[in-house]
Amino acid sequence: MKLDVEIYRQLKDFTLDLSFSAGEGCLGILGASGCGKSMTLKSIAGILRPDRGRIVLGGEEKRVLFDAEKSICVPPQKRQVGYLFQHYALFPNMTVEENILVGLEGRQAAENRKSQKNRFWAGMGQEKRKQRLKELVEQFRLEGLEKHYPGQLSGGQQQRVALARIFGYEPSVLLLDEPFSAMDTFLREGLRLELARVLKSFSGVSIMVTHDRDEAFQLCSHLLLMDRGQILTAGETREVFRKPRCCSAARLTGCKNISRIQHLGTHRVRALDWDGLELVTEDEVEEKHCAIGIRAHDLMGLSDAQAKEWEDKAGGNLIPVGRASVSEMPFAWYITLENGLWWKKEKTMNARGIAGMLPAWLRAEPSAVLLLEGE
């Protein structure tokens, strides 16, 4: 199963102009709030209509869901697209089983549209619905909650009901719109694990939009980074994090240390925003590169003896700490070096201060120096 998406829509502040494909595994769309992520999902679902473009769902048979040139726009209820909204959109006056049955009834309507002469479905529909309802309740671990209303459920239970309703429809495409935005932080990890289990068993196309890089990294095999309606970069999730390509993409993936550079050689640069610090890179410096980035956790503290060992070595990349500013967090020290670089040093709750623990030198492996293009 594969989904090909080409959409163009003129918005008030920017233009949504995207072209991408989603197939095996979950595709994550990562970007700041208001960059067009949810509009992309709504265009796929048929809730919004792009000005131009084409959306095609391909399996053994290709289905054109939208084609502006041919005036094709399949209604949302006929697209076989399941949409998990941010706040789940459960019917508050319906019980758990009634909410799930909405999805099953939608599936039955689709079957009846395929064959108005399907006597078997018409005669056995009620029995089939009961059996499928039971299966979905068990699959999403909702036993004992069938008669409860959404207001009586926890956030995680509501999410499972919403997913059960969607899966009752048997969609070919599953769209997840910020699925954890309404959750308290302490609930999110458990819910991520549950959703990962659901996605693993889903054989269709799944797309999740989020502004949380941890969610994207944990749940998505492929990643698309967006900014103001445009694709910054795309690829396998780990590769996108390893080489984000441009400054905006680096920031989206959590890199806080970014500096303009002066080229000194094919593998050497001067960081203009870090007091002229000279660094060696693993990748070749090209004309298109105008900045570098170093992730805070990739900086390594060195003892005086270790610093001396690296002092005259190529690729030593020694960084003086100088007069640093230190902020304490529950499980880390946030340390801003004198030259402006930011370092994250892990700690335990029992730590009684950083005095005597702050080294004079840090080091960055050449492979940790990210070469970046402009915004």
Short mmCIF file of C-alpha atoms in Angstrom, two decimals, residues 78-341:
data_model
loop_
_atom_site.label_atom_id
_atom_site.label_comp_id
_atom_site.label_asym_id
_atom_site.label_seq_id
_atom_site.Cartn_x
_atom_site.Cartn_y
_atom_site.Cartn_z
CA LYS A 78 -15.67 7.22 0.83
CA ARG A 79 -11.88 7.60 1.07
CA GLN A 80 -11.20 4.75 3.52
CA VAL A 81 -9.17 7.19 5.59
CA GLY A 82 -9.27 7.05 9.39
CA TYR A 83 -8.54 10.36 11.15
CA LEU A 84 -7.56 10.49 14.83
CA PHE A 85 -8.15 14.10 15.88
CA GLN A 86 -6.17 15.83 18.63
CA HIS A 87 -9.03 15.53 21.12
CA TYR A 88 -10.34 12.22 19.68
CA ALA A 89 -13.81 13.63 18.71
CA LEU A 90 -15.76 10.97 20.63
CA PHE A 91 -19.52 11.46 20.91
CA PRO A 92 -20.01 12.48 24.57
CA ASN A 93 -23.59 11.18 24.78
CA MET A 94 -22.62 7.72 23.44
CA THR A 95 -21.10 4.84 25.38
CA VAL A 96 -17.81 3.21 24.45
CA GLU A 97 -19.52 0.47 22.46
CA GLU A 98 -21.83 2.95 20.75
CA ASN A 99 -18.86 5.07 19.69
CA ILE A 100 -17.13 2.00 18.25
CA LEU A 101 -20.31 0.94 16.46
CA VAL A 102 -20.25 4.25 14.57
CA GLY A 103 -17.10 3.01 12.85
CA LEU A 104 -18.62 -0.41 12.19
CA GLU A 105 -21.74 1.12 10.70
CA GLY A 106 -19.56 3.23 8.44
CA ARG A 107 -17.85 0.05 7.27
CA GLN A 108 -21.20 -1.65 6.63
CA ALA A 109 -22.38 1.33 4.59
CA ALA A 110 -19.22 1.05 2.49
CA GLU A 111 -19.85 -2.66 1.93
CA ASN A 112 -23.46 -1.98 0.93
CA ARG A 113 -22.30 0.65 -1.57
CA LYS A 114 -20.02 -1.92 -3.18
CA SER A 115 -22.90 -4.35 -3.66
CA GLN A 116 -26.52 -3.42 -3.11
CA LYS A 117 -27.35 -7.09 -3.72
CA ASN A 118 -25.17 -8.34 -0.87
CA ARG A 119 -27.94 -10.37 0.85
CA PHE A 120 -25.45 -12.17 3.08
CA TRP A 121 -24.20 -8.91 4.61
CA ALA A 122 -27.73 -7.56 5.00
CA GLY A 123 -28.93 -10.73 6.74
CA MET A 124 -25.88 -11.28 8.94
CA GLY A 125 -24.94 -7.65 9.54
CA GLN A 126 -26.10 -7.47 13.15
CA GLU A 127 -24.32 -10.68 14.15
CA LYS A 128 -21.14 -9.59 12.35
CA ARG A 129 -21.19 -6.23 14.08
CA LYS A 130 -21.50 -7.85 17.51
CA GLN A 131 -18.57 -10.17 16.81
CA ARG A 132 -16.40 -7.39 15.39
CA LEU A 133 -17.30 -5.11 18.33
CA LYS A 134 -16.13 -7.82 20.73
CA GLU A 135 -12.88 -8.22 18.80
CA LEU A 136 -12.17 -4.48 18.86
CA VAL A 137 -12.97 -4.18 22.57
CA GLU A 138 -10.47 -6.97 23.27
CA GLN A 139 -7.84 -5.65 20.83
CA PHE A 140 -7.84 -2.21 22.46
CA ARG A 141 -8.22 -3.55 26.01
CA LEU A 142 -11.56 -1.91 26.72
CA GLU A 143 -13.22 -4.85 28.51
CA GLY A 144 -15.48 -3.63 31.29
CA LEU A 145 -15.74 -0.13 29.83
CA GLU A 146 -18.34 -0.86 27.15
CA LYS A 147 -21.15 1.03 28.97
CA HIS A 148 -18.99 3.95 30.08
CA TYR A 149 -19.27 7.42 28.53
CA PRO A 150 -16.20 9.39 27.31
CA GLY A 151 -16.40 11.73 30.34
CA GLN A 152 -15.87 8.71 32.59
CA LEU A 153 -12.68 7.62 30.83
CA SER A 154 -9.03 8.57 31.25
CA GLY A 155 -7.19 10.21 28.35
CA GLY A 156 -5.53 6.93 27.42
CA GLN A 157 -8.86 5.08 27.45
CA GLN A 158 -10.42 7.75 25.25
CA GLN A 159 -7.55 7.37 22.78
CA ARG A 160 -8.07 3.61 22.63
CA VAL A 161 -11.81 4.07 22.02
CA ALA A 162 -11.09 6.53 19.19
CA LEU A 163 -8.63 4.09 17.62
CA ALA A 164 -11.08 1.19 17.99
CA ARG A 165 -13.74 3.26 16.21
CA ILE A 166 -11.33 4.06 13.38
CA PHE A 167 -10.19 0.43 13.03
CA GLY A 168 -13.81 -0.68 12.94
CA TYR A 169 -14.04 1.17 9.65
CA GLU A 170 -11.02 -0.84 8.39
CA PRO A 171 -9.25 2.14 6.83
CA SER A 172 -6.50 1.93 4.24
CA VAL A 173 -4.92 5.12 5.61
CA LEU A 174 -4.55 6.11 9.28
CA LEU A 175 -3.96 9.81 10.03
CA LEU A 176 -2.83 10.82 13.52
CA ASP A 177 -3.08 14.54 14.34
CA GLU A 178 -0.93 15.39 17.40
CA PRO A 179 -2.24 12.26 19.19
CA PHE A 180 -0.63 13.15 22.54
CA SER A 181 -1.19 16.90 22.66
CA ALA A 182 -4.04 16.59 25.16
CA MET A 183 -2.07 14.26 27.47
CA ASP A 184 -0.19 15.08 30.64
CA THR A 185 3.54 14.49 30.27
CA PHE A 186 3.61 11.55 32.68
CA LEU A 187 0.96 9.70 30.62
CA ARG A 188 2.61 10.11 27.25
CA GLU A 189 5.23 7.35 27.41
CA GLY A 190 2.68 4.64 28.14
CA LEU A 191 0.43 5.93 25.36
CA ARG A 192 3.32 6.03 22.90
CA LEU A 193 4.05 2.37 23.61
CA GLU A 194 0.37 1.50 23.08
CA LEU A 195 0.23 3.41 19.82
CA ALA A 196 3.47 1.78 18.66
CA ARG A 197 1.80 -1.61 19.20
CA VAL A 198 -1.24 -0.52 17.16
CA LEU A 199 0.87 0.87 14.31
CA LYS A 200 2.94 -2.32 14.15
CA SER A 201 -0.21 -4.36 13.51
CA PHE A 202 -1.62 -1.93 10.91
CA SER A 203 -1.04 -3.02 7.31
CA GLY A 204 -2.13 0.25 5.67
CA VAL A 205 -0.49 3.66 5.33
CA SER A 206 -0.04 5.64 8.56
CA ILE A 207 0.93 9.30 8.88
CA MET A 208 1.42 11.17 12.16
CA VAL A 209 1.89 14.91 12.54
CA THR A 210 3.61 16.23 15.64
CA HIS A 211 5.75 19.08 16.96
CA ASP A 212 7.47 16.69 19.42
CA ARG A 213 10.74 15.27 18.09
CA ASP A 214 10.75 12.45 20.70
CA GLU A 215 7.37 11.19 19.46
CA ALA A 216 8.54 11.37 15.86
CA PHE A 217 11.76 9.50 16.60
CA GLN A 218 10.06 6.79 18.66
CA LEU A 219 7.06 6.07 16.44
CA CYS A 220 8.02 6.94 12.86
CA SER A 221 10.29 4.99 10.52
CA HIS A 222 10.37 7.89 8.07
CA LEU A 223 10.28 11.61 8.71
CA LEU A 224 9.33 14.74 6.81
CA LEU A 225 10.31 18.11 8.31
CA MET A 226 8.07 21.07 7.48
CA ASP A 227 8.31 24.83 7.80
CA ARG A 228 5.67 27.29 6.56
CA GLY A 229 4.08 24.83 4.16
CA GLN A 230 7.34 23.61 2.60
CA ILE A 231 9.39 20.43 3.03
CA LEU A 232 12.77 21.14 4.59
CA THR A 233 14.09 17.59 4.33
CA ALA A 234 12.79 14.02 4.35
CA GLY A 235 14.09 10.48 4.70
CA GLU A 236 14.57 7.69 7.20
CA THR A 237 14.07 9.08 10.69
CA ARG A 238 17.52 8.23 12.05
CA GLU A 239 19.22 9.64 8.98
CA VAL A 240 17.24 12.90 9.19
CA PHE A 241 18.36 13.31 12.81
CA ARG A 242 21.94 12.36 11.94
CA LYS A 243 22.17 14.80 9.03
CA PRO A 244 19.38 17.41 9.17
CA ARG A 245 20.91 19.32 6.21
CA CYS A 246 19.78 22.88 6.99
CA CYS A 247 19.60 25.14 10.04
CA SER A 248 15.81 25.03 10.39
CA ALA A 249 15.80 21.23 10.20
CA ALA A 250 18.59 21.03 12.77
CA ARG A 251 16.56 23.15 15.19
CA LEU A 252 13.45 21.01 14.67
CA THR A 253 15.46 17.91 15.57
CA GLY A 254 16.70 19.53 18.79
CA CYS A 255 20.08 21.05 17.92
CA LYS A 256 20.50 24.22 19.99
CA ASN A 257 24.14 24.99 19.11
CA ILE A 258 24.30 26.57 15.65
CA SER A 259 26.96 29.00 14.40
CA ARG A 260 27.79 30.78 11.18
CA ILE A 261 31.10 29.64 9.71
CA GLN A 262 34.13 30.70 7.72
CA HIS A 263 35.58 27.99 5.46
CA LEU A 264 39.21 27.17 6.29
CA GLY A 265 39.61 24.01 4.22
CA THR A 266 37.82 20.94 2.92
CA HIS A 267 37.35 19.62 6.46
CA ARG A 268 37.97 22.67 8.65
CA VAL A 269 35.82 25.67 9.64
CA ARG A 270 35.88 28.64 11.99
CA ALA A 271 32.72 29.11 14.10
CA LEU A 272 32.04 32.85 13.94
CA ASP A 273 29.47 32.83 16.76
CA TRP A 274 31.65 30.80 19.16
CA ASP A 275 34.62 33.18 19.51
CA GLY A 276 36.24 31.96 16.30
CA LEU A 277 36.55 28.36 17.51
CA GLU A 278 38.22 26.20 14.83
CA LEU A 279 36.79 22.73 14.27
CA VAL A 280 37.49 19.74 12.03
CA THR A 281 34.54 18.06 10.29
CA GLU A 282 34.13 14.48 9.15
CA ASP A 283 32.14 15.42 6.03
CA GLU A 284 33.59 17.62 3.34
CA VAL A 285 32.81 21.33 3.66
CA GLU A 286 31.07 22.54 0.51
CA GLU A 287 30.28 26.01 -0.77
CA LYS A 288 26.58 25.57 0.15
CA HIS A 289 27.42 25.12 3.84
CA CYS A 290 27.04 28.35 5.77
CA ALA A 291 26.73 27.05 9.35
CA ILE A 292 27.55 24.18 11.68
CA GLY A 293 25.65 22.58 14.53
CA ILE A 294 26.68 20.50 17.54
CA ARG A 295 24.10 18.75 19.70
CA ALA A 296 24.48 19.56 23.39
CA HIS A 297 24.75 15.90 24.41
CA ASP A 298 27.51 15.25 21.84
CA LEU A 299 29.98 17.42 23.73
CA MET A 300 32.33 15.38 25.94
CA GLY A 301 34.00 16.57 29.14
CA LEU A 302 37.75 15.85 29.35
CA SER A 303 40.17 15.51 32.20
CA ASP A 304 43.37 17.57 31.96
CA ALA A 305 45.28 14.44 30.92
CA GLN A 306 42.75 13.59 28.19
CA ALA A 307 42.81 17.17 26.90
CA LYS A 308 46.61 17.04 26.66
CA GLU A 309 46.41 13.81 24.65
CA TRP A 310 44.13 15.47 22.08
CA GLU A 311 45.97 18.80 22.02
CA ASP A 312 48.12 18.21 18.95
CA LYS A 313 46.00 15.57 17.20
CA ALA A 314 44.10 16.21 13.98
CA GLY A 315 40.42 16.21 14.75
CA GLY A 316 41.02 16.95 18.42
CA ASN A 317 38.35 19.66 18.39
CA LEU A 318 39.15 20.89 21.89
CA ILE A 319 36.71 23.48 23.25
CA PRO A 320 37.61 25.68 26.25
CA VAL A 321 34.92 25.89 28.93
CA GLY A 322 36.07 29.25 30.33
CA ARG A 323 33.76 31.11 32.70
CA ALA A 324 30.62 29.05 32.29
CA SER A 325 27.05 29.76 33.43
CA VAL A 326 25.32 26.80 35.08
CA SER A 327 21.62 26.03 35.54
CA GLU A 328 20.47 23.00 37.51
CA MET A 329 17.62 20.79 36.31
CA PRO A 330 16.33 17.64 38.08
CA PHE A 331 18.46 15.25 36.04
CA ALA A 332 20.92 17.46 34.14
CA TRP A 333 23.14 20.49 34.36
CA TYR A 334 22.61 23.07 31.60
CA ILE A 335 26.00 24.68 31.08
CA THR A 336 26.61 27.67 28.80
CA LEU A 337 30.31 28.00 27.97
CA GLU A 338 32.07 31.35 27.82
CA ASN A 339 32.05 31.19 24.00
CA GLY A 340 28.26 30.63 23.90
CA LEU A 341 28.13 26.86 23.31
#
